[in-house]
Structure formats: structure tokens, C-alpha cells
């Protein structure tokens, strides 16, 4: 059963001519327990599609359904803070905070109920291959791969069903990319998460269960 579904989705900018769409008639389905890759040439609308899935933009045509519910009729703040986790290519971590403080801040924002937030954050860091020593470091003292692991741990802090990643390995070398993909595969297969990755990487596409190609 699909946890996320795009039905005849189309998008055009508000000031664009009526027949000038970024994309039209997109029909994708996403299930828990699988890893998906969305690929496409530059300008095909991959980032725009992510904005629709995360509820940051509304589709011009069609519907985006989460668990059978139309995003247009949902509380999108609650949706973004509880149901989906987002991982960015540029990590989007706060450099003034330590690694563990970034994760705890995410828990605070989502208002998730956790008895011991520090213990939970350390557990999440361990799950992505990071140590307590690294937890105490400021973000800029960590490598790119370590920062991306923190970003993944942060996205898991409120236990969402879907993890959406925008070019999460774009700034990483091949070995580190494989390490990150191993984490995503574990989350899909063992934690029953739905993993959606927008990517230019053929390696990501090769490792995904299903690949969707977005065409302009």
C-alpha cells in the first residue's frame, strides 16, 4: 500500500503562461520499506517536485496524497514536523551548535515526546555510525560525510515514515556515498522507512529499488 502518491501532478509558476508547465501528468507511488531514486536532467523540475512532496509548494494540477490524505487539506507544519524527514545536499545544520545539539533542536521543534533527549540523540548518532566523541564537536569540525550522517540522524529524531533526500551524496566521494547509501538501505529494509532520493548519481540509481525519471 502506498504511503505517498502523486496523481496527475502538474506544476507551473504563477506568472507563467497557462500552457508552460515545469512538468505535467506525474504519477508516482511510494511504499514503506523501499528506496526510490528520482532522476532527471537539470531543469526537469526535481527540486520543484520535492517542494510539492514536502508541502512547501502546491501543485497546479492533480494531488499529492500522504496516507490517502490530500496535502492541500492537511496541517502542513504537522506533516513536515512529524511525518517526513528531509535531508539536504548542503546538510542545513547550524554551525554554532554541536552535532548532538542539532539533533536535540529538531526534537524540540517537532515537540516529540522523549524521556531523555540526549540519550535518544546519541542512540540516533550511533545508528548512523557516529560516536559520542563526535557528538560533542561543532558542525564545522566534522567532515562532509559526518555532517551528512548528522543530517540523517536529525531527520530521524521524530521517527517519520518518509525520508526525503535532495542530492544527499552530491558533495561526497564514492566511498562515503556508499556509506550513506548503506544507511538509507538499512532504514528502508530494516526500519520500514520510505526513502526518496533526488539524484544525479548513477550509483544511487543502481542501488535504489525503483527509479523514476522526471522529464520536462
C-alpha positions as protocol buffer text, in pm:
chain_id: "A"
residue {
  index: 1
  type: UNK
  ca { x: 0 y: 0 z: 0 }
}
residue {
  index: 2
  type: UNK
  ca { x: 135 y: 344 z: -95 }
}
residue {
  index: 3
  type: UNK
  ca { x: 227 y: 583 z: 185 }
}
residue {
  index: 4
  type: UNK
  ca { x: 274 y: 865 z: -67 }
}
residue {
  index: 5
  type: UNK
  ca { x: 109 y: 904 z: -406 }
}
residue {
  index: 6
  type: UNK
  ca { x: 123 y: 1163 z: -683 }
}
residue {
  index: 7
  type: UNK
  ca { x: -189 y: 1166 z: -900 }
}
residue {
  index: 8
  type: UNK
  ca { x: -164 y: 1350 z: -1234 }
}
residue {
  index: 9
  type: UNK
  ca { x: 54 y: 1616 z: -1074 }
}
residue {
  index: 10
  type: UNK
  ca { x: 146 y: 1921 z: -1279 }
}
residue {
  index: 11
  type: UNK
  ca { x: 318 y: 2245 z: -1183 }
}
residue {
  index: 12
  type: UNK
  ca { x: 370 y: 2582 z: -1345 }
}
residue {
  index: 13
  type: UNK
  ca { x: 482 y: 2910 z: -1198 }
}
residue {
  index: 14
  type: UNK
  ca { x: 208 y: 3156 z: -1116 }
}
residue {
  index: 15
  type: UNK
  ca { x: 327 y: 3414 z: -1367 }
}
residue {
  index: 16
  type: UNK
  ca { x: 392 y: 3158 z: -1644 }
}
residue {
  index: 17
  type: UNK
  ca { x: 161 y: 3110 z: -1947 }
}
residue {
  index: 18
  type: UNK
  ca { x: -112 y: 2853 z: -1890 }
}
residue {
  index: 19
  type: UNK
  ca { x: 50 y: 2602 z: -2123 }
}
residue {
  index: 20
  type: UNK
  ca { x: 402 y: 2648 z: -1980 }
}
residue {
  index: 21
  type: UNK
  ca { x: 445 y: 2373 z: -1722 }
}
residue {
  index: 22
  type: UNK
  ca { x: 760 y: 2265 z: -1541 }
}
residue {
  index: 23
  type: UNK
  ca { x: 612 y: 1914 z: -1564 }
}
residue {
  index: 24
  type: UNK
  ca { x: 268 y: 1756 z: -1617 }
}
residue {
  index: 25
  type: UNK
  ca { x: 85 y: 1428 z: -1553 }
}
residue {
  index: 26
  type: UNK
  ca { x: 332 y: 1290 z: -1298 }
}
residue {
  index: 27
  type: UNK
  ca { x: 203 y: 969 z: -1142 }
}
residue {
  index: 28
  type: UNK
  ca { x: 437 y: 818 z: -882 }
}
residue {
  index: 29
  type: UNK
  ca { x: 370 y: 585 z: -591 }
}
residue {
  index: 30
  type: UNK
  ca { x: 595 y: 530 z: -290 }
}
residue {
  index: 31
  type: UNK
  ca { x: 577 y: 248 z: -36 }
}
residue {
  index: 32
  type: UNK
  ca { x: 737 y: 195 z: 302 }
}
residue {
  index: 33
  type: UNK
  ca { x: 1030 y: -47 z: 307 }
}
residue {
  index: 34
  type: UNK
  ca { x: 1168 y: 68 z: -29 }
}
residue {
  index: 35
  type: UNK
  ca { x: 1431 y: 310 z: -153 }
}
residue {
  index: 36
  type: UNK
  ca { x: 1341 y: 527 z: -453 }
}
residue {
  index: 37
  type: UNK
  ca { x: 1557 y: 742 z: -678 }
}
residue {
  index: 38
  type: UNK
  ca { x: 1420 y: 1033 z: -880 }
}
residue {
  index: 39
  type: UNK
  ca { x: 1650 y: 1139 z: -1160 }
}
residue {
  index: 40
  type: UNK
  ca { x: 1624 y: 1394 z: -1438 }
}
residue {
  index: 41
  type: UNK
  ca { x: 1821 y: 1648 z: -1633 }
}
residue {
  index: 42
  type: UNK
  ca { x: 1884 y: 1995 z: -1495 }
}
residue {
  index: 43
  type: UNK
  ca { x: 1567 y: 2200 z: -1533 }
}
residue {
  index: 44
  type: UNK
  ca { x: 1337 y: 1896 z: -1531 }
}
residue {
  index: 45
  type: UNK
  ca { x: 1185 y: 2008 z: -1201 }
}
residue {
  index: 46
  type: UNK
  ca { x: 1333 y: 1765 z: -946 }
}
residue {
  index: 47
  type: UNK
  ca { x: 1367 y: 2026 z: -672 }
}
residue {
  index: 48
  type: UNK
  ca { x: 1020 y: 2159 z: -752 }
}
residue {
  index: 49
  type: UNK
  ca { x: 881 y: 1808 z: -718 }
}
residue {
  index: 50
  type: UNK
  ca { x: 1037 y: 1780 z: -374 }
}
residue {
  index: 51
  type: UNK
  ca { x: 876 y: 2111 z: -279 }
}
residue {
  index: 52
  type: UNK
  ca { x: 538 y: 1962 z: -373 }
}
residue {
  index: 53
  type: UNK
  ca { x: 601 y: 1641 z: -180 }
}
residue {
  index: 54
  type: UNK
  ca { x: 706 y: 1833 z: 130 }
}
residue {
  index: 55
  type: UNK
  ca { x: 414 y: 2074 z: 102 }
}
residue {
  index: 56
  type: UNK
  ca { x: 630 y: 2382 z: 52 }
}
residue {
  index: 57
  type: UNK
  ca { x: 454 y: 2439 z: -281 }
}
residue {
  index: 58
  type: UNK
  ca { x: 108 y: 2341 z: -404 }
}
residue {
  index: 59
  type: UNK
  ca { x: 65 y: 2157 z: -732 }
}
residue {
  index: 60
  type: UNK
  ca { x: -114 y: 2339 z: -1013 }
}
residue {
  index: 61
  type: UNK
  ca { x: -287 y: 2020 z: -1125 }
}
residue {
  index: 62
  type: UNK
  ca { x: -352 y: 1688 z: -957 }
}
residue {
  index: 63
  type: UNK
  ca { x: -298 y: 1576 z: -600 }
}
residue {
  index: 64
  type: UNK
  ca { x: -20 y: 1475 z: -362 }
}
residue {
  index: 65
  type: UNK
  ca { x: -162 y: 1219 z: -117 }
}
residue {
  index: 66
  type: UNK
  ca { x: 0 y: 1118 z: 211 }
}
residue {
  index: 67
  type: UNK
  ca { x: -153 y: 806 z: 361 }
}
residue {
  index: 68
  type: UNK
  ca { x: -459 y: 870 z: 143 }
}
residue {
  index: 69
  type: UNK
  ca { x: -499 y: 1233 z: 252 }
}
residue {
  index: 70
  type: UNK
  ca { x: -462 y: 1530 z: 18 }
}
residue {
  index: 71
  type: UNK
  ca { x: -177 y: 1757 z: 133 }
}
residue {
  index: 72
  type: UNK
  ca { x: -389 y: 2061 z: 45 }
}
residue {
  index: 73
  type: UNK
  ca { x: -628 y: 1961 z: 325 }
}
residue {
  index: 74
  type: UNK
  ca { x: -364 y: 1876 z: 586 }
}
residue {
  index: 75
  type: UNK
  ca { x: -182 y: 2079 z: 851 }
}
residue {
  index: 76
  type: UNK
  ca { x: 147 y: 2107 z: 665 }
}
residue {
  index: 77
  type: UNK
  ca { x: 352 y: 2217 z: 966 }
}
residue {
  index: 78
  type: UNK
  ca { x: 249 y: 1899 z: 1147 }
}
residue {
  index: 79
  type: UNK
  ca { x: 317 y: 1696 z: 832 }
}
residue {
  index: 80
  type: UNK
  ca { x: 670 y: 1831 z: 796 }
}
residue {
  index: 81
  type: UNK
  ca { x: 747 y: 1806 z: 1168 }
}
residue {
  index: 82
  type: UNK
  ca { x: 617 y: 1453 z: 1227 }
}
residue {
  index: 83
  type: UNK
  ca { x: 556 y: 1254 z: 908 }
}
residue {
  index: 84
  type: UNK
  ca { x: 850 y: 1331 z: 680 }
}
residue {
  index: 85
  type: UNK
  ca { x: 1220 y: 1389 z: 739 }
}
residue {
  index: 86
  type: UNK
  ca { x: 1427 y: 1597 z: 499 }
}
residue {
  index: 87
  type: UNK
  ca { x: 1798 y: 1560 z: 421 }
}
residue {
  index: 88
  type: UNK
  ca { x: 1968 y: 1831 z: 216 }
}
residue {
  index: 89
  type: UNK
  ca { x: 2278 y: 1823 z: -4 }
}
residue {
  index: 90
  type: UNK
  ca { x: 2423 y: 2115 z: 194 }
}
residue {
  index: 91
  type: UNK
  ca { x: 2326 y: 1949 z: 526 }
}
residue {
  index: 92
  type: UNK
  ca { x: 2149 y: 2264 z: 663 }
}
residue {
  index: 93
  type: UNK
  ca { x: 2296 y: 2215 z: 1009 }
}
residue {
  index: 94
  type: UNK
  ca { x: 2352 y: 2505 z: 1250 }
}
residue {
  index: 95
  type: UNK
  ca { x: 2730 y: 2560 z: 1271 }
}
residue {
  index: 96
  type: UNK
  ca { x: 2709 y: 2735 z: 1608 }
}
residue {
  index: 97
  type: UNK
  ca { x: 2577 y: 2414 z: 1769 }
}
residue {
  index: 98
  type: UNK
  ca { x: 2739 y: 2078 z: 1830 }
}
residue {
  index: 99
  type: UNK
  ca { x: 2629 y: 1770 z: 1643 }
}
residue {
  index: 100
  type: UNK
  ca { x: 2410 y: 1645 z: 1926 }
}
residue {
  index: 101
  type: UNK
  ca { x: 2259 y: 1990 z: 1984 }
}
residue {
  index: 102
  type: UNK
  ca { x: 2141 y: 1998 z: 1620 }
}
residue {
  index: 103
  type: UNK
  ca { x: 1955 y: 1671 z: 1672 }
}
residue {
  index: 104
  type: UNK
  ca { x: 1802 y: 1778 z: 2003 }
}
residue {
  index: 105
  type: UNK
  ca { x: 1687 y: 2106 z: 1845 }
}
residue {
  index: 106
  type: UNK
  ca { x: 1497 y: 1904 z: 1584 }
}
residue {
  index: 107
  type: UNK
  ca { x: 1321 y: 1714 z: 1864 }
}
residue {
  index: 108
  type: UNK
  ca { x: 1229 y: 2043 z: 2030 }
}
residue {
  index: 109
  type: UNK
  ca { x: 1083 y: 2185 z: 1708 }
}
residue {
  index: 110
  type: UNK
  ca { x: 878 y: 1874 z: 1636 }
}
residue {
  index: 111
  type: UNK
  ca { x: 763 y: 1860 z: 2002 }
}
residue {
  index: 112
  type: UNK
  ca { x: 823 y: 1487 z: 2003 }
}
residue {
  index: 113
  type: UNK
  ca { x: 783 y: 1329 z: 2347 }
}
residue {
  index: 114
  type: UNK
  ca { x: 1115 y: 1178 z: 2455 }
}
residue {
  index: 115
  type: UNK
  ca { x: 1211 y: 1098 z: 2814 }
}
residue {
  index: 116
  type: UNK
  ca { x: 1582 y: 1164 z: 2763 }
}
residue {
  index: 117
  type: UNK
  ca { x: 1659 y: 1365 z: 2450 }
}
residue {
  index: 118
  type: UNK
  ca { x: 2036 y: 1343 z: 2490 }
}
residue {
  index: 119
  type: UNK
  ca { x: 2021 y: 964 z: 2520 }
}
residue {
  index: 120
  type: UNK
  ca { x: 1790 y: 944 z: 2217 }
}
residue {
  index: 121
  type: UNK
  ca { x: 2019 y: 1172 z: 2013 }
}
residue {
  index: 122
  type: UNK
  ca { x: 2325 y: 964 z: 2099 }
}
residue {
  index: 123
  type: UNK
  ca { x: 2136 y: 648 z: 2001 }
}
residue {
  index: 124
  type: UNK
  ca { x: 2047 y: 803 z: 1664 }
}
residue {
  index: 125
  type: UNK
  ca { x: 2409 y: 906 z: 1610 }
}
residue {
  index: 126
  type: UNK
  ca { x: 2525 y: 554 z: 1687 }
}
residue {
  index: 127
  type: UNK
  ca { x: 2272 y: 419 z: 1436 }
}
residue {
  index: 128
  type: UNK
  ca { x: 2440 y: 621 z: 1159 }
}
residue {
  index: 129
  type: UNK
  ca { x: 2792 y: 524 z: 1265 }
}
residue {
  index: 130
  type: UNK
  ca { x: 2895 y: 820 z: 1481 }
}
residue {
  index: 131
  type: UNK
  ca { x: 3045 y: 823 z: 1830 }
}
residue {
  index: 132
  type: UNK
  ca { x: 2980 y: 1021 z: 2148 }
}
residue {
  index: 133
  type: UNK
  ca { x: 3311 y: 1200 z: 2087 }
}
residue {
  index: 134
  type: UNK
  ca { x: 3182 y: 1328 z: 1752 }
}
residue {
  index: 135
  type: UNK
  ca { x: 2853 y: 1430 z: 1918 }
}
residue {
  index: 136
  type: UNK
  ca { x: 3033 y: 1699 z: 2116 }
}
residue {
  index: 137
  type: UNK
  ca { x: 3204 y: 1857 z: 1816 }
}
residue {
  index: 138
  type: UNK
  ca { x: 3085 y: 2174 z: 1647 }
}
residue {
  index: 139
  type: UNK
  ca { x: 2949 y: 2109 z: 1296 }
}
residue {
  index: 140
  type: UNK
  ca { x: 3241 y: 2273 z: 1114 }
}
residue {
  index: 141
  type: UNK
  ca { x: 3481 y: 2037 z: 1293 }
}
residue {
  index: 142
  type: UNK
  ca { x: 3318 y: 1741 z: 1117 }
}
residue {
  index: 143
  type: UNK
  ca { x: 3383 y: 1607 z: 767 }
}
residue {
  index: 144
  type: UNK
  ca { x: 3121 y: 1627 z: 491 }
}
residue {
  index: 145
  type: UNK
  ca { x: 3032 y: 1262 z: 538 }
}
residue {
  index: 146
  type: UNK
  ca { x: 2998 y: 1308 z: 913 }
}
residue {
  index: 147
  type: UNK
  ca { x: 2778 y: 1614 z: 866 }
}
residue {
  index: 148
  type: UNK
  ca { x: 2551 y: 1421 z: 632 }
}
residue {
  index: 149
  type: UNK
  ca { x: 2521 y: 1143 z: 890 }
}
residue {
  index: 150
  type: UNK
  ca { x: 2419 y: 1404 z: 1147 }
}
residue {
  index: 151
  type: UNK
  ca { x: 2161 y: 1539 z: 899 }
}
residue {
  index: 152
  type: UNK
  ca { x: 2018 y: 1188 z: 859 }
}
residue {
  index: 153
  type: UNK
  ca { x: 2012 y: 1133 z: 1237 }
}
residue {
  index: 154
  type: UNK
  ca { x: 1836 y: 1469 z: 1276 }
}
residue {
  index: 155
  type: UNK
  ca { x: 1572 y: 1368 z: 1019 }
}
residue {
  index: 156
  type: UNK
  ca { x: 1505 y: 1052 z: 1223 }
}
residue {
  index: 157
  type: UNK
  ca { x: 1467 y: 1235 z: 1554 }
}
residue {
  index: 158
  type: UNK
  ca { x: 1086 y: 1228 z: 1541 }
}
residue {
  index: 159
  type: UNK
  ca { x: 1059 y: 887 z: 1370 }
}
residue {
  index: 160
  type: UNK
  ca { x: 897 y: 989 z: 1037 }
}
residue {
  index: 161
  type: UNK
  ca { x: 766 y: 730 z: 795 }
}
residue {
  index: 162
  type: UNK
  ca { x: 928 y: 901 z: 494 }
}
residue {
  index: 163
  type: UNK
  ca { x: 1282 y: 1034 z: 447 }
}
residue {
  index: 164
  type: UNK
  ca { x: 1327 y: 1270 z: 152 }
}
residue {
  index: 165
  type: UNK
  ca { x: 1684 y: 1344 z: 45 }
}
residue {
  index: 166
  type: UNK
  ca { x: 1785 y: 1610 z: -208 }
}
residue {
  index: 167
  type: UNK
  ca { x: 2118 y: 1512 z: -369 }
}
residue {
  index: 168
  type: UNK
  ca { x: 2242 y: 1377 z: -33 }
}
residue {
  index: 169
  type: UNK
  ca { x: 2565 y: 1239 z: -179 }
}
residue {
  index: 170
  type: UNK
  ca { x: 2637 y: 1518 z: -427 }
}
residue {
  index: 171
  type: UNK
  ca { x: 2924 y: 1661 z: -220 }
}
residue {
  index: 172
  type: UNK
  ca { x: 3071 y: 1327 z: -115 }
}
residue {
  index: 173
  type: UNK
  ca { x: 3336 y: 1094 z: -257 }
}
residue {
  index: 174
  type: UNK
  ca { x: 3241 y: 749 z: -386 }
}
residue {
  index: 175
  type: UNK
  ca { x: 3330 y: 555 z: -67 }
}
residue {
  index: 176
  type: UNK
  ca { x: 3142 y: 799 z: 156 }
}
residue {
  index: 177
  type: UNK
  ca { x: 2849 y: 792 z: -86 }
}
residue {
  index: 178
  type: UNK
  ca { x: 2828 y: 415 z: -45 }
}
residue {
  index: 179
  type: UNK
  ca { x: 2840 y: 450 z: 333 }
}
residue {
  index: 180
  type: UNK
  ca { x: 2546 y: 693 z: 323 }
}
residue {
  index: 181
  type: UNK
  ca { x: 2353 y: 465 z: 86 }
}
residue {
  index: 182
  type: UNK
  ca { x: 2411 y: 174 z: 325 }
}
residue {
  index: 183
  type: UNK
  ca { x: 2239 y: 380 z: 595 }
}
residue {
  index: 184
  type: UNK
  ca { x: 1945 y: 459 z: 368 }
}
residue {
  index: 185
  type: UNK
  ca { x: 1913 y: 94 z: 265 }
}
residue {
  index: 186
  type: UNK
  ca { x: 1912 y: -11 z: 631 }
}
residue {
  index: 187
  type: UNK
  ca { x: 1640 y: 245 z: 707 }
}
residue {
  index: 188
  type: UNK
  ca { x: 1426 y: 111 z: 421 }
}
residue {
  index: 189
  type: UNK
  ca { x: 1477 y: -262 z: 471 }
}
residue {
  index: 190
  type: UNK
  ca { x: 1513 y: -287 z: 848 }
}
residue {
  index: 191
  type: UNK
  ca { x: 1326 y: 20 z: 978 }
}
residue {
  index: 192
  type: UNK
  ca { x: 1046 y: 12 z: 715 }
}
residue {
  index: 193
  type: UNK
  ca { x: 1105 y: 372 z: 607 }
}
residue {
  index: 194
  type: UNK
  ca { x: 1015 y: 506 z: 265 }
}
residue {
  index: 195
  type: UNK
  ca { x: 1335 y: 661 z: 128 }
}
residue {
  index: 196
  type: UNK
  ca { x: 1307 y: 906 z: -163 }
}
residue {
  index: 197
  type: UNK
  ca { x: 1632 y: 1038 z: -311 }
}
residue {
  index: 198
  type: UNK
  ca { x: 1661 y: 1302 z: -582 }
}
residue {
  index: 199
  type: UNK
  ca { x: 1993 y: 1242 z: -751 }
}
residue {
  index: 200
  type: UNK
  ca { x: 2226 y: 1278 z: -1048 }
}
residue {
  index: 201
  type: UNK
  ca { x: 2429 y: 979 z: -929 }
}
residue {
  index: 202
  type: UNK
  ca { x: 2408 y: 658 z: -1131 }
}
residue {
  index: 203
  type: UNK
  ca { x: 2536 y: 473 z: -825 }
}
residue {
  index: 204
  type: UNK
  ca { x: 2233 y: 589 z: -626 }
}
residue {
  index: 205
  type: UNK
  ca { x: 2002 y: 480 z: -908 }
}
residue {
  index: 206
  type: UNK
  ca { x: 2172 y: 141 z: -927 }
}
residue {
  index: 207
  type: UNK
  ca { x: 2118 y: 86 z: -554 }
}
residue {
  index: 208
  type: UNK
  ca { x: 1755 y: 204 z: -547 }
}
residue {
  index: 209
  type: UNK
  ca { x: 1465 y: -41 z: -558 }
}
residue {
  index: 210
  type: UNK
  ca { x: 1272 y: 180 z: -801 }
}
residue {
  index: 211
  type: UNK
  ca { x: 1390 y: 467 z: -1023 }
}
residue {
  index: 212
  type: UNK
  ca { x: 1159 y: 737 z: -1155 }
}
residue {
  index: 213
  type: UNK
  ca { x: 1281 y: 966 z: -1433 }
}
residue {
  index: 214
  type: UNK
  ca { x: 1133 y: 1315 z: -1437 }
}
residue {
  index: 215
  type: UNK
  ca { x: 1110 y: 1468 z: -1782 }
}
residue {
  index: 216
  type: UNK
  ca { x: 1028 y: 1829 z: -1864 }
}
